[in-house]
Short mmCIF file of C-alpha atoms in Angstrom, two decimals:
data_model
loop_
_atom_site.label_atom_id
_atom_site.label_comp_id
_atom_site.label_asym_id
_atom_site.label_seq_id
_atom_site.Cartn_x
_atom_site.Cartn_y
_atom_site.Cartn_z
CA MET C 1 -26.42 -11.41 -13.91
CA GLY C 2 -23.06 -12.51 -12.10
CA ILE C 3 -22.27 -9.15 -10.86
CA ASN C 4 -25.99 -8.49 -9.53
CA HIS C 5 -26.39 -11.89 -7.97
CA GLY C 6 -22.89 -13.43 -7.55
CA GLN C 7 -20.81 -13.62 -4.52
CA ILE C 8 -17.07 -12.84 -3.75
CA GLU C 9 -15.28 -14.06 -0.67
CA VAL C 10 -13.91 -10.59 0.36
CA ALA C 11 -12.52 -11.78 3.65
CA ARG C 12 -10.43 -14.55 1.91
CA LEU C 13 -9.46 -12.12 -0.78
CA ARG C 14 -8.06 -9.54 1.84
CA ARG C 15 -6.06 -12.19 3.53
CA ALA C 16 -4.60 -13.24 0.07
CA LEU C 17 -3.52 -9.59 -0.83
CA THR C 18 -1.70 -9.28 2.51
CA THR C 19 0.43 -12.39 1.83
CA VAL C 20 1.92 -11.00 -1.33
CA ALA C 21 5.37 -9.34 -0.75
CA LEU C 22 4.71 -5.56 0.13
CA PRO C 23 6.96 -2.74 -1.29
CA ARG C 24 9.07 -1.29 1.38
CA ALA C 25 10.65 2.10 1.96
CA ALA C 26 13.94 2.98 3.45
CA GLY C 27 14.72 0.75 6.61
CA GLY C 28 12.10 -1.84 5.46
CA ARG C 29 9.26 0.36 6.55
CA ILE C 30 5.71 -0.20 5.29
CA VAL C 31 4.02 3.02 3.97
CA LEU C 32 0.30 2.99 3.49
CA ALA C 33 -1.83 5.71 1.89
CA ALA C 34 -5.66 6.20 2.48
CA ASP C 35 -7.91 8.17 0.31
CA VAL C 36 -11.53 8.32 -0.90
CA THR C 37 -12.43 8.25 -4.51
CA PRO C 38 -16.00 8.58 -5.77
CA TRP C 39 -17.97 6.43 -8.27
CA LEU C 40 -20.24 9.07 -9.41
CA ARG C 41 -23.94 8.21 -10.19
CA PRO C 42 -25.59 11.66 -10.93
CA ASP C 43 -28.07 10.26 -13.48
CA ALA C 44 -29.49 7.45 -11.23
CA PRO C 45 -31.77 9.03 -8.48
CA THR C 46 -33.31 5.69 -7.53
CA CYS C 47 -29.91 4.22 -6.63
CA PRO C 48 -29.73 3.57 -2.87
CA GLU C 49 -27.08 4.68 -0.39
CA ARG C 50 -25.62 7.55 -2.57
CA LEU C 51 -23.90 10.42 -0.98
CA PHE C 52 -22.77 13.80 -2.23
CA CYS C 53 -19.13 13.38 -3.35
CA HIS C 54 -16.74 16.35 -3.51
CA VAL C 55 -15.13 16.77 -7.04
CA TYR C 56 -12.65 19.23 -8.24
CA GLY C 57 -13.53 21.31 -11.29
CA ARG C 58 -11.41 22.38 -14.04
CA ARG C 59 -10.75 25.88 -12.99
CA LYS C 60 -9.10 26.93 -9.60
CA GLY C 61 -11.64 27.02 -6.75
CA ASP C 62 -14.37 25.45 -8.99
CA HIS C 63 -15.55 22.53 -6.56
CA GLN C 64 -18.73 20.45 -7.13
CA MET C 65 -20.92 18.07 -4.97
CA ILE C 66 -22.17 15.33 -7.06
CA PRO C 67 -24.13 12.28 -6.05
CA GLY C 68 -22.31 8.93 -6.05
CA TRP C 69 -20.74 6.04 -4.01
CA PRO C 70 -17.48 7.11 -2.28
CA TYR C 71 -14.96 4.41 -1.73
CA SER C 72 -12.36 4.41 0.92
CA ILE C 73 -9.08 2.79 -0.42
CA ILE C 74 -5.88 1.78 1.37
CA ALA C 75 -2.73 0.98 -0.79
CA ALA C 76 0.89 0.28 0.06
CA LEU C 77 3.18 2.73 -1.67
CA GLU C 78 6.44 1.90 -3.49
CA THR C 79 9.62 4.11 -3.82
CA GLY C 80 11.31 5.53 -6.83
CA GLY C 81 9.94 6.90 -10.01
CA THR C 82 6.81 4.63 -10.48
CA SER C 83 3.14 5.15 -10.51
CA TRP C 84 2.31 1.65 -9.10
CA THR C 85 0.64 0.90 -5.78
CA MET C 86 -0.55 -2.07 -4.08
CA VAL C 87 -4.26 -1.97 -3.32
CA LEU C 88 -5.10 -3.84 0.01
CA ASP C 89 -8.48 -2.85 1.03
CA ALA C 90 -11.70 -0.94 -0.21
CA ILE C 91 -14.78 -0.08 1.73
CA ARG C 92 -17.87 1.90 0.28
CA LEU C 93 -18.88 4.68 2.64
CA ARG C 94 -22.57 4.75 3.59
CA PRO C 95 -24.73 7.85 4.40
CA ASP C 96 -24.52 7.43 8.09
CA ASP C 97 -20.72 6.54 8.22
CA ASP C 98 -18.03 8.69 9.78
CA GLU C 99 -15.13 8.70 7.41
CA VAL C 100 -12.46 8.93 10.01
CA ALA C 101 -13.84 6.18 12.05
CA VAL C 102 -14.23 3.98 8.94
CA THR C 103 -10.65 4.53 8.01
CA ALA C 104 -9.49 3.75 11.55
CA THR C 105 -11.41 0.40 11.50
CA GLN C 106 -9.87 -0.25 8.06
CA VAL C 107 -6.44 0.39 9.25
CA ARG C 108 -6.78 -1.78 12.37
CA ASP C 109 -8.18 -4.58 10.54
CA LEU C 110 -5.44 -4.29 7.83
CA VAL C 111 -2.48 -3.97 10.38
CA ALA C 112 -3.92 -7.22 12.27
CA ARG C 113 -3.89 -9.02 8.78
CA LEU C 114 -0.28 -7.75 8.25
CA ILE C 115 0.82 -9.11 11.54
CA GLU C 116 -0.90 -12.41 11.00
CA ALA C 117 0.69 -12.75 7.53
CA GLY C 118 4.13 -11.93 8.98
CA GLN C 119 4.47 -8.72 7.09
CA TRP C 120 5.20 -6.86 10.29
CA ARG C 121 6.98 -8.33 13.47
CA GLN C 122 8.12 -7.02 16.87
CA GLY C 123 11.04 -4.69 16.40
CA ASP C 124 10.21 -3.53 12.95
CA PRO C 125 9.71 0.15 12.34
CA ASP C 126 6.12 1.50 12.61
CA ILE C 127 3.85 1.43 9.73
CA LEU C 128 3.38 4.86 8.31
CA ILE C 129 -0.17 5.96 7.40
CA VAL C 130 -0.08 8.88 4.72
CA LEU C 131 -3.31 11.12 4.19
CA ASP C 132 -4.02 14.15 2.26
CA ALA C 133 -5.92 17.14 3.55
CA GLY C 134 -9.47 16.45 4.61
CA TYR C 135 -8.73 13.90 7.14
CA ASP C 136 -8.73 14.68 10.94
CA THR C 137 -5.15 13.47 11.52
CA ALA C 138 -5.26 14.03 15.22
CA ARG C 139 -8.46 12.12 15.70
CA LEU C 140 -7.31 9.31 13.48
CA ALA C 141 -4.14 9.06 15.71
CA PHE C 142 -6.11 8.95 18.71
CA LEU C 143 -8.48 6.14 17.38
CA LEU C 144 -5.25 4.29 16.35
CA ASP C 145 -3.70 4.33 19.70
CA GLY C 146 -2.11 1.19 20.54
CA LEU C 147 -1.17 0.07 16.93
CA PRO C 148 2.35 0.15 15.68
CA VAL C 149 1.43 3.00 13.32
CA GLU C 150 2.48 6.53 12.61
CA VAL C 151 0.09 9.03 10.97
CA LEU C 152 1.13 11.69 8.56
CA GLY C 153 -1.22 14.08 7.03
CA ARG C 154 -1.36 17.39 5.45
CA LEU C 155 -2.86 20.56 7.01
CA ARG C 156 -4.41 23.61 5.63
CA SER C 157 -2.14 26.53 5.65
CA ASP C 158 -4.34 28.63 7.98
CA ARG C 159 -4.46 26.33 11.15
CA VAL C 160 -3.35 27.33 14.56
CA LEU C 161 -1.69 24.72 16.79
CA ARG C 162 -0.66 24.99 20.45
CA ARG C 163 2.51 24.19 22.31
CA PRO C 164 2.81 22.09 25.48
CA ALA C 165 1.27 23.75 28.57
CA PRO C 166 3.91 25.48 31.00
CA SER C 167 4.76 23.57 34.14
CA ARG C 168 3.31 24.38 37.65
CA ARG C 169 6.62 26.09 38.48
CA GLU C 170 6.61 28.07 35.32
CA HIS C 171 2.98 29.11 35.71
CA ALA C 172 3.76 30.08 39.34
CA LEU C 173 6.64 32.33 38.38
CA ALA C 174 4.59 33.99 35.64
CA HIS C 175 1.39 34.40 37.71
CA PRO C 176 2.37 35.06 41.44
CA GLY C 177 -1.27 35.79 42.20
CA GLY C 178 -2.12 32.13 41.39
CA GLY C 179 -4.89 30.85 39.26
CA ARG C 180 -5.74 27.73 37.40
CA PRO C 181 -2.89 26.29 35.29
CA PRO C 182 -3.56 26.34 31.50
CA LEU C 183 -4.13 23.41 29.43
CA HIS C 184 -2.34 24.56 26.45
CA GLY C 185 0.65 26.68 25.85
CA SER C 186 1.31 29.57 23.45
CA GLU C 187 -0.04 29.60 19.75
CA PHE C 188 1.69 28.50 16.59
CA ARG C 189 0.04 30.25 13.74
CA MET C 190 1.21 28.98 10.39
CA LYS C 191 0.62 32.36 8.69
CA ASP C 192 2.23 34.31 11.38
CA GLU C 193 6.02 33.61 11.12
CA THR C 194 6.66 35.61 14.38
CA THR C 195 4.92 32.79 16.38
CA TRP C 196 7.06 29.99 15.02
CA GLY C 197 10.33 30.30 16.82
CA GLU C 198 13.35 28.12 16.02
CA PRO C 199 12.64 24.71 14.38
CA ALA C 200 14.10 21.53 15.97
CA HIS C 201 15.58 20.48 12.57
CA THR C 202 15.96 22.04 9.14
CA THR C 203 17.14 20.04 6.15
CA ALA C 204 17.83 20.82 2.37
CA THR C 205 17.59 18.36 -0.31
CA GLY C 206 18.22 18.70 -3.98
CA THR C 207 15.56 17.32 -6.28
CA SER C 208 15.41 16.86 -10.01
CA ARG C 209 11.79 18.14 -10.24
CA TYR C 210 11.30 20.73 -7.68
CA GLY C 211 14.79 22.15 -7.13
CA THR C 212 16.00 22.43 -3.51
CA ALA C 213 13.39 21.23 -0.90
CA THR C 214 13.86 22.72 2.46
CA ALA C 215 12.19 21.12 5.34
CA SER C 216 11.55 22.31 9.02
CA CYS C 217 10.04 20.62 11.81
CA TRP C 218 8.77 21.74 15.29
CA GLY C 219 8.12 19.22 17.88
CA ARG C 220 5.28 18.80 20.54
CA LEU C 221 2.49 20.79 18.83
CA HIS C 222 -1.20 19.73 19.17
CA HIS C 223 -4.61 20.77 17.98
CA ARG C 224 -6.84 22.54 20.58
CA LEU C 225 -9.86 20.22 20.52
CA THR C 226 -13.28 21.60 21.26
CA ARG C 227 -16.61 19.63 22.03
CA ARG C 228 -18.09 19.85 18.68
CA ALA C 229 -18.41 17.44 15.56
CA ALA C 230 -16.85 14.23 16.38
CA TRP C 231 -15.68 15.38 19.80
CA LEU C 232 -19.31 16.31 21.02
CA GLU C 233 -19.78 13.00 22.82
CA HIS C 234 -16.42 12.30 23.97
CA PRO C 235 -16.38 11.00 27.60
CA GLY C 236 -14.25 12.85 30.06
CA GLU C 237 -11.71 15.56 29.28
CA LEU C 238 -10.58 16.07 25.77
CA PRO C 239 -7.16 14.60 24.98
CA ILE C 240 -4.03 16.37 24.09
CA ILE C 241 -2.58 14.67 21.16
CA ASP C 242 1.14 15.79 20.73
CA GLY C 243 2.75 15.53 17.22
CA THR C 244 5.42 17.14 14.96
CA LEU C 245 4.66 19.97 12.55
CA ILE C 246 6.60 19.99 9.28
CA ARG C 247 7.08 22.70 6.71
CA LEU C 248 8.03 21.90 3.35
CA GLN C 249 9.08 24.60 0.88
CA VAL C 250 10.31 23.79 -2.57
CA GLU C 251 12.31 26.03 -4.98
CA HIS C 252 10.01 25.77 -7.98
CA LEU C 253 7.22 23.71 -9.33
CA PRO C 254 6.74 22.19 -12.93
CA GLY C 255 5.30 24.85 -15.38
CA GLU C 256 6.96 27.81 -13.59
CA ARG C 257 4.04 27.88 -10.90
CA ASP C 258 4.73 29.74 -7.76
CA PRO C 259 5.29 27.22 -4.96
CA LYS C 260 3.54 27.48 -1.70
CA PRO C 261 4.56 25.80 1.43
CA VAL C 262 3.16 22.44 2.38
CA TRP C 263 2.18 21.89 6.09
CA LEU C 264 2.34 18.30 7.51
CA TRP C 265 1.57 16.92 10.86
CA THR C 266 2.85 13.59 12.16
CA SER C 267 1.88 11.79 15.43
CA ALA C 268 5.63 10.86 15.99
CA THR C 269 7.45 13.28 18.42
CA GLY C 270 11.24 13.65 18.89
CA ILE C 271 12.09 12.83 15.31
CA THR C 272 15.56 13.21 13.77
CA ALA C 273 16.63 15.01 10.74
CA ALA C 274 16.84 11.78 8.67
CA HIS C 275 13.34 10.85 9.85
CA LEU C 276 12.15 14.37 8.73
CA ASP C 277 13.46 13.82 5.21
CA ARG C 278 11.92 10.34 5.04
CA LEU C 279 8.45 11.66 6.07
CA TRP C 280 7.97 14.37 3.53
CA GLN C 281 9.40 12.17 0.69
CA ALA C 282 6.84 9.57 1.80
CA PHE C 283 4.01 11.96 1.54
CA LEU C 284 4.98 12.94 -2.14
CA ARG C 285 4.54 9.24 -2.95
CA ARG C 286 0.94 9.56 -1.77
CA PHE C 287 0.11 11.13 -4.97
CA ASP C 288 0.81 7.66 -6.85
CA LEU C 289 -2.69 6.75 -5.43
CA GLU C 290 -4.14 9.13 -7.78
CA HIS C 291 -2.61 7.32 -10.95
CA THR C 292 -4.31 4.15 -9.63
CA PHE C 293 -7.69 5.90 -9.49
CA ARG C 294 -7.08 7.30 -12.94
CA MET C 295 -5.99 3.74 -14.12
CA TRP C 296 -9.13 2.33 -12.78
CA LYS C 297 -11.41 4.59 -14.26
CA GLN C 298 -9.94 5.43 -17.61
CA THR C 299 -8.45 2.08 -18.52
CA LEU C 300 -9.94 -0.74 -16.45
CA GLY C 301 -13.53 0.67 -16.67
CA TRP C 302 -14.33 0.76 -12.91
CA THR C 303 -17.00 3.35 -13.18
CA ALA C 304 -18.21 2.52 -16.67
CA PRO C 305 -21.09 -0.07 -15.85
CA LYS C 306 -24.48 1.47 -14.96
CA ILE C 307 -24.94 -0.53 -11.81
CA ARG C 308 -27.80 0.33 -9.68
CA ASP C 309 -27.31 -2.08 -6.69
CA PRO C 310 -24.54 -0.79 -4.34
CA HIS C 311 -23.63 -4.38 -3.36
CA ALA C 312 -23.08 -5.22 -6.99
CA ALA C 313 -20.91 -2.09 -7.07
CA ASP C 314 -18.91 -3.56 -4.29
CA ARG C 315 -18.28 -6.94 -6.14
CA TRP C 316 -17.38 -5.09 -9.33
CA THR C 317 -14.93 -3.00 -7.34
CA TRP C 318 -13.31 -5.97 -5.90
CA LEU C 319 -13.14 -7.60 -9.35
CA ILE C 320 -11.16 -4.34 -10.56
CA ILE C 321 -8.71 -4.91 -7.50
CA ILE C 322 -8.09 -8.46 -8.60
CA VAL C 323 -7.39 -7.34 -12.10
CA TYR C 324 -5.05 -4.57 -10.99
CA ALA C 325 -3.31 -7.02 -8.58
CA GLN C 326 -2.71 -9.38 -11.55
CA LEU C 327 -1.26 -6.60 -13.58
CA ARG C 328 1.21 -5.61 -10.98
CA LEU C 329 2.48 -9.06 -10.43
CA ALA C 330 2.98 -9.51 -14.20
CA ARG C 331 4.59 -6.20 -14.76
CA LEU C 332 8.20 -8.07 -15.09
CA LEU C 333 6.73 -10.42 -17.61
CA ALA C 334 4.69 -8.45 -20.02
CA PRO C 335 6.26 -7.37 -23.10
CA ASP C 336 6.80 -3.63 -23.74
CA LEU C 337 4.43 -2.92 -26.70
CA ARG C 338 5.06 0.92 -26.68
CA ARG C 339 3.59 3.50 -29.06
CA PRO C 340 5.74 5.19 -31.78
CA TRP C 341 5.89 8.18 -29.50
CA GLU C 342 6.77 6.43 -26.28
CA ARG C 343 10.30 6.03 -24.99
CA PRO C 344 11.56 2.54 -24.46
CA ALA C 345 11.60 1.45 -20.78
CA PRO C 346 13.03 -1.40 -18.75
CA PRO C 347 10.57 -4.08 -17.41
CA GLU C 348 10.78 -2.64 -13.99
CA ARG C 349 9.86 0.90 -15.09
CA LEU C 350 6.78 -0.04 -17.24
CA THR C 351 3.63 1.91 -16.39
CA PRO C 352 0.32 0.22 -15.52
CA ALA C 353 -1.22 1.00 -18.90
CA ARG C 354 1.83 -0.44 -20.79
CA VAL C 355 1.72 -3.55 -18.77
CA ARG C 356 -1.99 -3.96 -19.59
CA ARG C 357 -1.17 -3.51 -23.20
CA GLY C 358 1.23 -6.47 -23.15
CA PHE C 359 -0.68 -8.65 -20.72
CA ARG C 360 -2.49 -10.55 -23.62
CA HIS C 361 0.83 -11.72 -24.95
CA LEU C 362 1.89 -13.61 -21.74
CA ARG C 363 0.28 -16.73 -22.59
CA PRO C 364 3.18 -18.05 -25.05
CA ARG C 365 5.70 -17.39 -22.32
CA LEU C 366 3.79 -19.19 -19.51
CA PRO C 367 3.97 -23.01 -18.98
CA LEU C 368 1.06 -25.04 -20.25
CA PRO C 369 -1.50 -26.15 -17.60
CA ALA C 370 -1.66 -29.83 -16.89
CA GLY C 371 -3.91 -31.77 -19.15
CA ALA C 372 -7.13 -33.49 -17.99
CA PRO C 373 -6.55 -36.97 -16.60
CA LYS C 374 -7.45 -39.75 -18.78
CA PRO C 375 -9.05 -43.17 -17.32
CA THR C 376 -6.88 -46.27 -17.63
CA ARG C 377 -9.91 -48.27 -18.49
CA PRO C 378 -12.09 -47.65 -21.68
CA GLY C 379 -15.67 -46.25 -21.03
CA PRO C 380 -18.68 -48.21 -21.75
CA ARG C 381 -19.37 -48.70 -25.23
CA VAL C 382 -22.45 -46.88 -26.77
CA PRO C 383 -25.14 -49.76 -27.37
CA GLN C 384 -25.87 -50.16 -31.24
CA LEU C 385 -29.25 -49.38 -32.19
CA VAL C 386 -31.13 -52.53 -33.06
CA VAL C 387 -34.11 -52.23 -35.39
CA THR C 388 -36.83 -54.84 -35.02
CA ARG C 389 -39.76 -55.28 -37.32
CA GLU C 390 -43.11 -56.84 -36.46
CA PRO C 391 -44.23 -59.67 -38.56
CA GLY C 392 -46.19 -58.56 -41.63
CA PHE C 393 -44.83 -55.19 -41.46
CA GLU C 394 -43.30 -53.94 -44.86
CA CYS C 395 -41.84 -50.76 -45.64
#
């Protein structure tokens, strides 16, 4: 009854989450990850506002589209070997919503709350927004223009980008007969190494899990936009959104799998070698958000209730966010009730599931709440019952 007809002050809760100390990356930078996770409802055909959600199968290339409620989640990422994230916002996508536009609105509102809470000040490094494949990173960077953010996302390995257009003098020398100057330069085909040219920076970093990770970057590369999909009704000429392309190649993967290169695109230009290393390392931390989704669904029971009202699903989602935030704040206080097969871990390295296991034992370690105030004057006495008998009445 409370979930179906209750009420949660979501705006106040969003502001409260941004006031908590955020995890920071190198240089005090805030790293946010955005992703969509579904609440599948295939057995409820009468549930309103359902969408077909993309779900990966058990086999390679086995994908399914299952009806459900997709939620766009934004969380702050931590550094080091941890599976914790700090969830800051959640919005359910409706049938007529544009995923990139909704994410851009989410980020704008969240950045405004972070600035209001003093989490970001003038002079601090830009907030890094990390995305997986499936997002139009160039369009998101265009929609977030004017904000102190930097967009980093993964691209498919068959994409083709363009270099800057040649100057008028270079075009005149190459085409003495004249002609209209081109808007785009030569192609950069990710699958054709002959079109790459020399990278701006190349770094090699040793890792304990993937061996040597080699990262290369090429500056001032952009997508050639066409008037279709989201750009169909764009007024005026289509923009040219320059960025930096990054290629990450590791030596090996766990399980002796064949490693394939990972291509990333960032809206920042003119990056240094140190910045290059920080970017691909921040992208690897994005997968911590997958651990959060699994924690919600398998341990906290996010998708267990058979809720039929989407607004009730929103209230239940925010209750799960509150519970997860409490677990994160209590991770240094909860005792480690490990299983016999689990290794001991210091308090700062406990996983979310182990913190939840010891959360119930926190009360003996917490101070007792203040008792109820007692009045200084005694309350009114209960009047005694007086039994009266009428004359002539006998029991």
